[in-house]
Amino acid sequence: MTDVAQQATSSSNAISLTRTFFRTLAMLIFFIVIAINYKQLLQYYSSFSIANAMTHIEVEHLLSKGLIIDLLYFVLIVLLLHIGWALVITFSCRPWFARYTNDNVKTQIWLILLLLHCIFMLSANAYLYPTSLLGFFRGTPLASGIAVVTLAILLLANLLYALMDTLPRQNKRVNTLLIISLLVVTLVPIYLFSGSPAKPSFSTVNEQPNIFIIGIDGLRPDHLAYRGADTSLAPALNQLLSESLIFNTTYTPQGRTYVAWMGMLSGLYPINNGARFNLAPPELVHKPFPLLRLLSDRGYQTTYAIDERRFNQIDASYGFDQVIGPKVGAADAIISNVADLPLVNLAINFPISRHLFPYLYINRAYGKTYDPLLFNQEVLHSLPADKPNFLAVHFCQLHWPFTSKDFIELDKSHWDGNYNHYMYREMVKKVDIQIADFIAQLRQRGLLDNAIVYLLSDHGEGFLLSQDKLVAADSMAATIGPDNPTLLNVAAWGHGTNILAQEQSQVVLASLRYRNGEAINPTGKVDGLFSLIDIAPSIVANLAHSSTTVMASTDLVFDGQPLPQTVTQKRSLSNNQRHIFVESSLPVRSINTSFIDDKKVMSETASHYEIREDGRAVMKPESYHNNIQLKQRSVYAGHWQLVMLPKDERLILVDTANKRWHNLSDYSGNAPWQAMLNSLCKHYQTDFIDTPHHACLPSFELQISQNKNETIRHE
């Protein structure tokens, strides 16, 4: 009779735990639904509406196989994590359920444990990631290290008690050994995978130098000490640049990350490498890069690393041996906008998350959990010690919307009323720390014992600052305003939107040569005109100098030219003879406002894109070709810029040294505009095959000359 009663009790407990598991899982799923709806109330736009605008998701796009698989995989992983959490909570209830038979008491125990687990998750989330929208406890004692550790110990002790209770009671020593073994098997791998691996070492220095291209998204030269900025804003970068050879006046081929990097790695202007916009259709882009094939033939390991992939889809198909960074795909826009859940956030920075959450791991676009030093580790640990490395790495903390996992405090002494510019300056400080750590790790690992480093930015950033504005040389001319939107717009927010905004196109470019961890190159500022497309030919030239074998290849054809290696090195073209070309991306009306409305910007550009079968968002080929006609185009010679605007009969001449602009038809100075115009028309002649630009017609220069003569007679 006693055996029958025990079996009945055991059966009752089994049913109770099963019911508790499903009840727990249901509650956790309910909490997810509540959390998502709560976040929607806090956000000006819903997560899906933002994603919809960014990727132009329509019915046919939702049927994209790649997108569906990526979204379902994310949902599955989130569900599995919460199933695991529900199992832990249920198992923690087991010894207490065995002790009490009253269902009301069991329910109370379950509720207490469920509540403690939820409080722990929310506390840990608020403590580690205070900018999370679900960081309810931020600023309270619960969001402190002591509270989080105390709750963790309490819940772990209860879990261990439940484990002990499941073991046979006859041999306590064996039980204790089993528990200790279980803890070791569980916690040691977590420590090993999350800790820093041992520092690699070189037995001998590689004969060929390591080559590092270190890019910083959106870094403006005028925010650095060599241009007179406050030295405390970026001390590590300023120190690095003080040891560098700085190319003082350098322009990006276009103020967009992908297009700029295509220019760097190909050595060609956009019109010659096929990358005219971000998210270019891959079939229209010239790849792989001949430079990478040359480096691979020389024994180099080639690596590309970037911590934000929404608009830069360079991958292994471009010729790299490996690519470090979050996964590329349209699902990024959706997942990063709904992923802000405590359990996901707490799991995101463990190495296993590169497989569990490929769109979120080391993804600066998911700024709530992005750890810049973790990204550094991922990049550095991928570099081999037994062969020379070519690494192209891009740091995106300075990219809009200028957010991080920590709150940025308001410093009234630096507040200028321009929110975006203030946040940008604060993010400069954060990327400065990241670069300092990266360089220190390179040196510590011996990777700077024989190395060439290029430090650069891909574009600048426009904030409508007073010091950025161009002034009309003609007092009768005016800039754009709300009452007269048809007049010339000489300033703009963002990057790649207006080539008259010099702060968008001018970039940082410096080089260093390292031996035994110390810079041995000449230092100072090199005058003249330079472009990011000069990097690829400079790498080839440096390799040629370091080798007894003369390198020659028919496909190593560059638009750029090797950078000088000293301040006084004579260049093939004088400052006025060399012409540098810069073009714009898509014109975006919504970005030229006092405060950027992200949904309006996205909605204005969304119709140009599609989601393909592999889940990637790309510009539609028809839009790609049509939008080329809407580009602004310019050429620089010395301190002059000649600008060709779409659908505008005027040519604009800019004196960048004095920040003044002229209508070319009214200009009567000695700027070499004829040579600049001929060069501009020749460079973009393939763009004008179907729709010739009036300024490139033979009669245009004659018309300009007649207008000037007419003006002189009237004077």
XYZ file of C-alpha atoms in Angstrom:
715
model
C 0.000 0.000 0.000
C 2.922 2.311 0.833
C 4.518 1.680 -2.586
C 1.254 2.579 -4.332
C 1.043 5.862 -2.379
C 4.634 6.781 -3.263
C 4.018 6.065 -6.949
C 0.888 8.226 -6.873
C 2.789 11.059 -5.222
C 5.624 10.767 -7.743
C 3.145 10.802 -10.609
C 1.457 13.860 -9.154
C 4.802 15.684 -8.847
C 5.757 14.804 -12.443
C 2.496 16.247 -13.729
C 2.955 19.322 -11.566
C 6.458 20.012 -12.918
C 5.332 19.480 -16.507
C 2.464 21.873 -15.983
C 4.851 24.307 -14.278
C 7.233 24.211 -17.253
C 4.527 25.078 -19.785
C 3.090 27.682 -17.457
C 6.555 29.223 -17.040
C 7.216 29.209 -20.773
C 3.832 30.798 -21.428
C 4.610 33.551 -18.903
C 8.019 34.228 -20.456
C 6.506 34.450 -23.939
C 3.838 36.741 -22.539
C 6.603 38.930 -21.070
C 8.258 39.080 -24.519
C 5.004 40.300 -26.066
C 4.575 42.888 -23.307
C 8.201 44.018 -23.710
C 7.883 44.461 -27.481
C 4.690 46.471 -27.112
C 6.250 48.563 -24.343
C 9.198 49.394 -26.592
C 6.802 50.383 -29.363
C 5.261 52.933 -27.005
C 8.694 54.415 -26.287
C 9.777 54.561 -29.915
C 8.501 57.263 -32.225
C 8.135 54.621 -34.920
C 7.483 50.928 -34.499
C 10.370 48.538 -35.057
C 8.751 47.041 -38.115
C 7.895 50.413 -39.669
C 11.548 51.461 -39.372
C 12.677 48.180 -40.869
C 10.062 48.516 -43.585
C 11.317 51.957 -44.538
C 14.948 50.879 -44.482
C 14.550 47.827 -46.640
C 11.398 48.693 -48.611
C 9.772 45.452 -47.501
C 6.813 44.620 -49.694
C 4.852 41.401 -50.122
C 7.149 40.040 -52.786
C 10.192 40.866 -50.659
C 8.779 39.055 -47.645
C 8.834 35.950 -49.811
C 12.612 36.204 -50.148
C 13.945 32.826 -49.083
C 17.034 34.266 -47.430
C 15.079 36.866 -45.451
C 12.510 34.326 -44.252
C 15.223 31.872 -43.136
C 17.124 34.586 -41.260
C 14.020 35.825 -39.432
C 12.801 32.324 -38.577
C 16.245 31.385 -37.305
C 16.283 34.418 -35.010
C 12.805 33.602 -33.674
C 13.831 29.966 -33.128
C 16.963 30.905 -31.168
C 15.039 33.378 -29.002
C 12.421 30.700 -28.340
C 15.072 28.076 -27.480
C 16.780 30.453 -25.070
C 13.507 31.060 -23.280
C 12.720 27.340 -23.261
C 16.069 26.794 -21.568
C 15.287 29.549 -19.078
C 11.875 27.993 -18.383
C 13.552 24.618 -17.753
C 15.948 26.199 -15.240
C 13.089 27.875 -13.376
C 11.038 24.673 -13.394
C 13.955 22.555 -12.214
C 14.629 25.068 -9.443
C 11.074 24.450 -8.187
C 11.510 20.665 -7.981
C 12.865 20.202 -4.415
C 10.291 22.621 -3.002
C 7.443 20.884 -4.805
C 8.614 17.579 -3.325
C 8.516 19.066 0.152
C 5.046 20.651 -0.066
C 1.891 18.957 -1.361
C -0.447 21.951 -1.234
C -0.989 23.354 -4.748
C -1.384 26.910 -3.470
C 1.999 26.742 -1.737
C 3.577 25.304 -4.893
C 2.102 28.130 -6.945
C 3.467 30.711 -4.512
C 6.944 29.112 -4.632
C 6.825 29.100 -8.428
C 5.765 32.749 -8.559
C 8.545 33.765 -6.152
C 11.209 31.946 -8.180
C 9.811 33.261 -11.462
C 9.810 36.798 -10.078
C 13.373 36.479 -8.752
C 14.605 35.199 -12.135
C 12.871 38.051 -13.987
C 14.241 40.629 -11.552
C 17.730 39.180 -12.006
C 17.490 39.368 -15.810
C 16.157 42.918 -15.751
C 18.752 44.005 -13.161
C 21.647 42.487 -15.098
C 20.336 44.015 -18.339
C 20.052 47.478 -16.759
C 23.487 47.163 -15.113
C 25.364 45.979 -18.217
C 23.352 47.767 -20.914
C 21.761 50.878 -19.397
C 20.587 52.281 -22.744
C 18.361 49.241 -23.304
C 14.723 50.274 -23.548
C 13.997 47.551 -20.994
C 16.539 48.836 -18.480
C 13.740 49.544 -16.016
C 16.011 49.415 -12.992
C 18.695 51.800 -14.242
C 19.575 54.306 -11.556
C 18.188 52.087 -8.778
C 19.993 49.804 -6.275
C 18.827 46.810 -8.316
C 20.981 47.948 -11.266
C 24.202 47.641 -9.275
C 26.947 45.059 -9.310
C 26.196 44.036 -5.739
C 22.509 43.436 -6.464
C 23.228 41.465 -9.643
C 25.864 39.272 -7.975
C 23.661 38.695 -4.913
C 20.712 37.593 -7.045
C 22.972 35.404 -9.193
C 24.402 33.645 -6.113
C 20.936 33.166 -4.611
C 19.491 31.653 -7.788
C 22.584 29.533 -8.445
C 22.488 28.202 -4.873
C 18.846 27.240 -5.336
C 19.689 25.509 -8.640
C 22.524 23.571 -6.974
C 20.158 22.580 -4.187
C 17.772 21.237 -6.827
C 20.640 19.287 -8.445
C 21.688 17.832 -5.091
C 18.127 16.784 -4.432
C 18.003 14.733 -7.633
C 21.033 12.651 -6.670
C 20.928 9.524 -4.494
C 21.212 10.395 -0.824
C 23.360 7.383 0.190
C 26.801 8.842 -0.689
C 27.102 12.580 0.018
C 30.809 12.621 -0.981
C 30.025 11.265 -4.435
C 27.149 13.729 -4.798
C 29.385 16.651 -3.871
C 32.001 15.496 -6.389
C 29.355 15.236 -9.102
C 28.113 18.774 -8.397
C 31.644 20.190 -8.461
C 32.352 18.366 -11.714
C 29.140 19.726 -13.227
C 30.096 23.271 -12.256
C 33.574 22.843 -13.739
C 32.213 21.398 -16.983
C 29.689 24.272 -17.212
C 31.671 27.293 -16.046
C 35.202 26.594 -17.316
C 34.221 26.565 -21.036
C 32.304 29.814 -20.490
C 35.406 31.371 -18.941
C 37.690 30.059 -21.659
C 35.447 31.167 -24.522
C 34.748 34.600 -23.045
C 38.271 35.313 -21.781
C 41.160 36.689 -23.794
C 43.293 34.035 -25.485
C 46.995 33.938 -24.818
C 49.038 36.533 -26.624
C 50.464 35.162 -29.882
C 54.190 35.599 -30.418
C 56.495 35.622 -33.416
C 59.668 33.573 -33.369
C 61.041 35.746 -36.174
C 59.815 38.943 -37.782
C 58.229 38.374 -41.186
C 60.419 39.537 -44.050
C 57.427 41.196 -45.695
C 55.697 43.942 -43.703
C 52.235 43.589 -42.247
C 49.908 46.091 -43.929
C 47.083 47.626 -41.926
C 44.453 50.004 -43.296
C 42.648 51.442 -40.266
C 39.482 53.308 -41.218
C 37.315 55.418 -38.919
C 33.831 56.165 -40.135
C 32.972 59.840 -40.544
C 36.050 61.279 -38.769
C 36.450 64.953 -39.671
C 40.021 66.284 -39.972
C 39.077 69.564 -38.292
C 38.253 67.690 -35.074
C 41.892 66.647 -34.691
C 44.890 68.499 -33.303
C 46.777 68.743 -36.606
C 43.949 70.985 -37.826
C 43.894 73.043 -34.632
C 41.173 71.196 -32.680
C 41.125 70.646 -28.924
C 43.809 68.038 -28.174
C 41.742 66.496 -25.368
C 38.976 65.403 -27.743
C 41.006 62.514 -29.226
C 44.336 62.194 -27.380
C 45.249 58.744 -28.727
C 44.511 59.671 -32.341
C 46.368 62.957 -31.960
C 49.399 61.144 -30.570
C 49.272 58.643 -33.409
C 49.013 61.406 -35.993
C 51.921 63.292 -34.408
C 54.046 60.249 -35.321
C 52.605 60.072 -38.858
C 53.141 61.448 -42.291
C 49.864 63.325 -42.821
C 48.473 64.051 -46.273
C 46.907 67.338 -45.414
C 44.311 67.786 -48.150
C 42.707 64.452 -48.983
C 39.291 63.740 -50.466
C 37.096 60.684 -50.635
C 35.839 59.668 -54.103
C 32.345 59.721 -52.564
C 31.067 60.368 -49.053
C 29.715 56.847 -48.596
C 31.506 54.022 -46.754
C 31.144 51.265 -49.352
C 32.052 53.476 -52.304
C 35.008 54.951 -50.421
C 36.361 51.494 -49.519
C 35.879 50.310 -53.086
C 38.061 53.226 -54.167
C 40.713 52.455 -51.537
C 41.005 48.762 -52.386
C 40.698 49.065 -56.164
C 42.695 52.270 -56.610
C 39.987 53.345 -59.062
C 37.322 56.026 -59.086
C 33.682 54.873 -58.794
C 33.064 55.363 -62.502
C 35.816 52.809 -63.216
C 35.209 50.220 -60.467
C 31.418 50.112 -60.877
C 30.510 51.067 -57.297
C 28.544 54.291 -57.689
C 26.259 53.849 -54.641
C 26.029 51.910 -51.408
C 24.387 48.490 -51.762
C 25.419 48.294 -55.397
C 24.118 45.281 -57.343
C 27.062 42.856 -57.117
C 26.882 42.003 -60.816
C 27.698 45.649 -61.685
C 30.796 45.901 -59.485
C 34.291 44.933 -60.628
C 35.609 42.248 -58.282
C 37.683 40.607 -56.941
C 40.338 43.234 -56.294
C 43.585 42.645 -58.229
C 45.482 44.059 -55.228
C 44.280 41.180 -53.040
C 45.290 38.604 -55.615
C 48.764 40.139 -55.703
C 49.007 40.056 -51.900
C 47.792 36.459 -51.735
C 50.403 35.482 -54.304
C 52.994 37.073 -52.027
C 51.877 34.893 -49.104
C 49.684 37.425 -47.309
C 46.634 36.520 -45.250
C 44.002 39.061 -46.356
C 41.296 40.105 -43.882
C 38.446 42.586 -44.017
C 36.768 43.620 -40.752
C 33.895 46.004 -40.123
C 31.453 46.343 -37.236
C 28.431 47.582 -39.207
C 27.310 45.918 -42.442
C 23.960 47.437 -43.465
C 25.422 49.589 -46.228
C 28.812 47.964 -46.826
C 28.579 44.445 -48.197
C 32.233 43.743 -48.996
C 32.808 40.040 -48.360
C 34.977 37.103 -49.384
C 33.773 37.369 -52.991
C 35.876 40.544 -53.293
C 39.021 38.459 -52.782
C 39.520 38.391 -48.997
C 40.597 35.213 -47.242
C 38.357 36.033 -44.292
C 35.798 38.658 -43.282
C 35.100 39.653 -39.675
C 31.849 41.338 -38.648
C 28.107 40.827 -38.369
C 26.225 38.955 -41.062
C 25.114 40.866 -44.153
C 21.405 40.891 -44.973
C 18.167 42.825 -44.942
C 17.138 40.977 -41.771
C 19.637 43.168 -39.888
C 17.198 46.090 -40.023
C 14.376 44.065 -38.479
C 16.304 41.953 -35.983
C 18.304 44.814 -34.481
C 15.077 46.746 -33.911
C 13.239 43.945 -32.068
C 16.165 42.191 -30.350
C 16.245 44.381 -27.245
C 15.227 41.647 -24.792
C 17.086 41.000 -21.507
C 17.961 37.366 -22.209
C 19.162 38.189 -25.737
C 21.220 41.143 -24.493
C 22.881 39.071 -21.768
C 23.819 36.356 -24.260
C 24.931 38.614 -27.089
C 28.582 39.172 -26.164
C 29.517 35.526 -25.583
C 31.537 34.110 -28.512
C 28.876 31.464 -29.176
C 26.559 34.329 -30.183
C 28.447 34.695 -33.443
C 26.479 31.568 -34.400
C 23.317 32.176 -32.363
C 22.890 35.836 -33.326
C 25.037 36.489 -36.411
C 23.226 39.769 -37.112
C 23.790 41.132 -33.593
C 27.234 39.919 -32.523
C 29.862 42.736 -32.692
C 27.311 44.829 -34.579
C 27.713 48.533 -33.927
C 24.266 49.084 -35.470
C 22.863 47.304 -32.402
C 24.463 49.926 -30.194
C 22.720 48.910 -26.971
C 25.122 45.984 -26.492
C 28.026 46.747 -28.844
C 31.385 46.271 -27.114
C 34.168 47.996 -29.103
C 36.958 46.146 -27.289
C 35.294 42.823 -28.070
C 35.312 43.763 -31.752
C 39.031 44.555 -31.411
C 39.630 41.104 -29.935
C 37.703 39.372 -32.703
C 39.795 41.118 -35.348
C 43.149 40.647 -33.648
C 42.582 36.983 -32.811
C 41.890 36.256 -36.485
C 45.362 37.389 -37.591
C 47.919 34.588 -38.062
C 51.369 34.792 -36.506
C 53.220 32.770 -39.125
C 52.592 34.846 -42.255
C 52.341 38.521 -43.215
C 48.926 40.097 -42.742
C 46.945 42.485 -44.873
C 44.113 43.848 -42.737
C 41.524 46.408 -43.815
C 39.472 47.301 -40.733
C 36.730 49.893 -40.364
C 35.415 51.266 -37.068
C 31.846 52.597 -37.224
C 31.166 54.079 -33.768
C 31.164 57.554 -35.326
C 28.345 56.696 -37.708
C 24.942 58.292 -37.112
C 22.847 57.951 -34.879
C 25.808 58.401 -32.456
C 24.654 56.042 -29.702
C 26.372 53.504 -27.448
C 25.571 51.040 -24.672
C 26.345 53.733 -22.085
C 24.554 57.016 -21.600
C 26.399 60.154 -22.650
C 26.270 62.868 -20.022
C 25.632 66.478 -20.969
C 28.688 68.700 -20.561
C 27.286 72.220 -20.692
C 30.737 73.686 -21.345
C 30.751 71.961 -24.762
C 27.057 72.208 -25.588
C 26.548 74.317 -28.705
C 22.826 73.741 -29.239
C 23.512 71.297 -32.047
C 22.488 67.892 -30.655
C 23.941 65.763 -33.460
C 27.274 67.573 -33.361
C 27.496 67.272 -29.574
C 26.826 63.529 -29.733
C 29.346 63.202 -32.560
C 32.052 64.849 -30.451
C 31.285 62.501 -27.561
C 31.512 59.495 -29.867
C 34.910 60.742 -31.108
C 36.119 60.189 -27.538
C 34.817 56.614 -27.562
C 36.346 55.676 -30.899
C 39.602 57.243 -29.704
C 39.673 54.743 -26.819
C 38.952 51.898 -29.238
C 41.776 52.906 -31.588
C 44.197 53.283 -28.660
C 43.391 49.743 -27.552
C 43.706 48.395 -31.090
C 47.145 49.925 -31.679
C 48.340 48.784 -28.233
C 47.209 45.223 -28.989
C 48.934 45.267 -32.379
C 52.150 46.353 -30.692
C 51.802 43.821 -27.851
C 51.279 40.953 -30.284
C 54.365 41.860 -32.296
C 52.336 42.847 -35.338
C 54.041 46.261 -35.487
C 57.572 44.863 -35.483
C 57.509 45.226 -39.267
C 54.415 47.028 -40.514
C 52.958 49.720 -42.724
C 49.854 51.468 -41.360
C 47.413 53.742 -43.160
C 45.089 55.697 -40.855
C 42.119 57.306 -42.537
C 38.458 58.210 -42.544
C 36.061 57.239 -45.320
C 34.184 60.550 -45.348
C 33.417 63.525 -43.139
C 30.118 64.604 -41.631
C 27.961 67.695 -42.098
C 26.315 69.415 -39.122
C 25.518 72.842 -40.613
C 28.196 74.408 -38.407
C 28.896 78.086 -38.905
C 32.555 77.463 -39.759
C 31.561 75.064 -42.550
C 29.417 77.420 -44.590
C 30.570 78.758 -47.922
C 29.983 82.435 -48.658
C 28.736 83.709 -51.997
C 31.365 85.846 -53.735
C 28.564 87.804 -55.400
C 26.581 89.749 -52.823
C 23.465 89.278 -54.962
C 23.711 85.491 -54.711
C 22.038 83.641 -51.852
C 22.067 80.220 -50.297
C 19.114 77.947 -49.910
C 16.398 78.885 -47.445
C 12.800 78.065 -46.597
C 11.537 80.988 -48.653
C 13.587 80.210 -51.732
C 14.336 76.500 -52.068
C 15.491 76.752 -55.689
C 18.679 78.647 -54.903
C 22.057 77.061 -54.311
C 22.415 74.774 -51.329
C 26.011 74.962 -50.073
C 25.582 73.052 -46.783
C 23.884 69.857 -45.684
C 23.556 67.320 -42.910
C 25.176 63.905 -43.139
C 27.621 62.660 -45.749
C 27.605 62.059 -49.472
C 24.603 64.345 -49.907
C 26.239 67.583 -51.097
C 29.710 67.920 -52.603
C 29.679 71.677 -51.985
C 29.794 70.859 -48.262
C 33.565 70.459 -48.006
C 33.338 68.879 -44.555
C 31.570 65.860 -46.089
C 34.278 65.093 -48.648
C 37.541 65.998 -46.944
C 39.035 63.123 -44.962
C 41.924 62.083 -42.750
C 44.816 60.234 -44.404
C 48.141 59.436 -42.761
C 50.781 56.716 -43.045
C 53.239 55.163 -40.597
C 56.163 52.751 -40.988
C 56.929 50.575 -37.961
C 60.035 48.689 -36.890
C 60.152 46.822 -33.566
C 56.915 48.455 -32.506
C 58.108 52.029 -33.053
C 57.332 54.447 -35.872
C 60.426 55.165 -37.987
C 58.823 57.224 -40.757
C 59.286 60.955 -41.351
C 56.597 63.053 -39.665
C 54.761 66.189 -40.687
C 52.084 67.413 -43.072
C 52.441 66.894 -46.813
C 50.874 69.635 -48.896
C 49.094 68.920 -52.143
C 45.992 67.103 -53.311
C 45.404 63.453 -52.443
C 42.607 60.925 -52.672
C 41.736 57.674 -50.919
C 42.299 55.950 -54.271
C 46.032 56.597 -53.728
C 46.240 53.848 -51.081
C 46.216 50.801 -53.381
C 49.044 52.067 -55.660
C 50.979 53.088 -52.519
C 50.772 49.523 -51.178
C 52.038 48.119 -54.474
C 54.863 50.655 -54.559
C 55.886 49.795 -50.986
C 55.896 46.080 -51.773
C 58.004 46.714 -54.843
C 60.559 48.614 -52.743
C 60.669 45.851 -50.130
C 61.289 43.096 -52.679
C 64.084 42.395 -55.106
C 61.520 41.109 -57.575
C 59.918 43.750 -59.747
C 56.162 43.306 -59.669
C 54.300 43.835 -62.900
C 50.752 42.933 -63.741
C 48.520 43.959 -66.590
C 45.475 44.266 -64.323
C 47.220 46.481 -61.748
C 45.932 49.669 -63.320
C 45.143 52.524 -60.944
C 43.565 55.961 -61.157
C 45.446 56.910 -57.988
C 49.164 57.480 -57.584
C 51.608 56.391 -54.844
C 51.677 58.651 -51.805
C 54.906 60.505 -50.999
C 57.081 58.898 -48.337
C 58.591 62.175 -47.119
C 57.315 65.707 -46.646
C 59.537 67.054 -49.436
C 59.351 64.190 -51.947
C 58.811 65.513 -55.460
C 55.547 64.377 -57.017
C 54.820 63.601 -60.649
C 52.162 66.300 -60.878
C 52.174 69.723 -59.276
C 49.330 70.815 -57.034
C 47.446 72.630 -59.802
C 48.096 69.942 -62.389
C 46.624 67.056 -60.447
C 42.854 66.765 -60.605
C 40.883 64.930 -57.909
C 37.284 63.853 -58.567
C 34.481 63.668 -56.011
C 30.877 62.724 -56.699
C 27.766 62.608 -54.542
C 25.448 59.778 -53.713
C 21.670 60.077 -53.972
C 20.275 63.561 -53.335
C 18.115 63.340 -50.202
C 15.818 66.286 -49.487
C 14.729 64.980 -46.086
C 18.239 65.137 -44.660
C 18.575 68.901 -45.123
C 16.471 69.831 -42.106
C 17.268 71.181 -38.652
C 16.791 67.701 -37.194
C 17.035 64.529 -39.213
C 13.768 62.590 -39.410
C 15.089 59.086 -39.956
C 11.838 57.643 -41.281
C 11.427 60.419 -43.862
C 14.992 59.875 -45.025
C 14.475 56.130 -45.256
C 11.108 56.454 -46.960
C 12.537 58.819 -49.565
C 15.238 56.342 -50.580
C 13.535 53.002 -49.870
C 11.889 52.545 -53.266
C 15.308 52.245 -54.907
C 16.101 48.924 -53.196
C 15.059 45.275 -53.348
C 15.688 42.131 -51.298
C 17.164 39.271 -53.252
C 16.884 35.529 -52.811
C 19.951 35.392 -50.555
C 18.325 37.863 -48.155
C 20.523 40.836 -49.056
C 19.187 44.298 -49.814
C 20.635 45.857 -52.972
C 19.807 48.810 -55.156
C 17.589 47.861 -58.064
C 19.647 47.804 -61.282
C 17.190 50.121 -63.026
C 17.381 52.608 -60.139
C 21.147 52.242 -60.124
C 21.428 53.412 -63.721
C 18.754 56.099 -63.430
C 20.208 57.595 -60.249
C 23.600 58.118 -61.859
C 22.053 61.015 -63.771
C 21.099 62.666 -60.470
C 24.654 62.797 -59.144
C 26.563 65.932 -58.325
C 30.065 65.838 -59.815
C 33.159 67.868 -59.076
C 36.864 68.184 -59.719
C 39.547 69.726 -57.488
C 42.722 71.457 -58.646
C 44.809 73.190 -56.008
C 42.423 75.083 -53.762
C 39.733 75.257 -56.449
C 36.682 73.055 -56.895
C 34.503 73.051 -59.997
C 31.030 71.627 -59.372
C 28.537 70.282 -61.879
C 25.003 69.996 -60.503
C 22.235 67.871 -62.067
C 19.405 69.757 -63.722
C 21.185 73.068 -63.164
C 22.544 75.220 -65.967
C 25.179 76.752 -63.693
C 28.675 75.570 -62.942
C 29.880 76.488 -59.462
C 33.483 77.421 -58.745
C 34.587 77.173 -55.121
C 37.645 78.778 -53.574
C 38.200 76.261 -50.749
C 41.008 78.314 -49.207
C 38.704 81.282 -48.591
C 35.394 79.353 -48.438
C 33.789 81.408 -51.193
C 31.767 80.239 -54.167
C 31.151 81.806 -57.562
C 28.799 81.234 -60.430
C 31.350 80.337 -63.093
C 29.612 82.599 -65.590
C 30.298 85.569 -63.269
C 33.880 84.648 -62.375
C 36.786 86.646 -63.804
C 39.805 85.440 -61.817
C 42.739 83.191 -62.697
C 41.394 79.824 -61.537
C 42.244 77.068 -64.073
C 38.583 76.382 -64.718
C 38.956 75.525 -68.423
C 41.375 72.671 -67.685
C 39.194 71.584 -64.769
C 36.058 71.543 -66.919
C 37.750 69.564 -69.688
C 39.006 67.071 -67.124
C 35.578 66.789 -65.488
C 33.824 66.160 -68.800
C 36.402 63.604 -69.876
C 36.265 61.738 -66.562
C 32.469 61.386 -66.627
C 32.035 61.080 -70.389
C 30.431 57.612 -70.145
C 27.768 59.059 -67.822
C 26.831 61.564 -70.516
C 26.518 59.207 -73.480
C 22.718 59.015 -73.254
C 22.106 62.429 -71.683
C 24.936 64.848 -72.547
C 25.538 67.564 -69.987
C 25.292 71.024 -71.470
C 28.563 72.110 -69.825
C 30.448 69.473 -71.836
C 29.194 70.655 -75.219
C 31.771 72.440 -77.434
C 29.746 75.639 -77.406
C 29.718 75.972 -73.604
C 33.164 77.567 -73.120
C 32.436 80.028 -75.938
C 29.137 80.947 -74.262
C 30.899 81.477 -70.909
C 33.507 83.720 -72.570
C 30.812 85.781 -74.288
C 28.946 86.207 -71.003
C 32.128 87.408 -69.301
C 32.816 89.917 -72.067
C 29.253 91.154 -71.848
C 29.599 91.610 -68.091
C 32.846 93.569 -68.514
C 31.234 95.929 -71.070
C 28.325 96.660 -68.709
C 30.769 97.431 -65.917
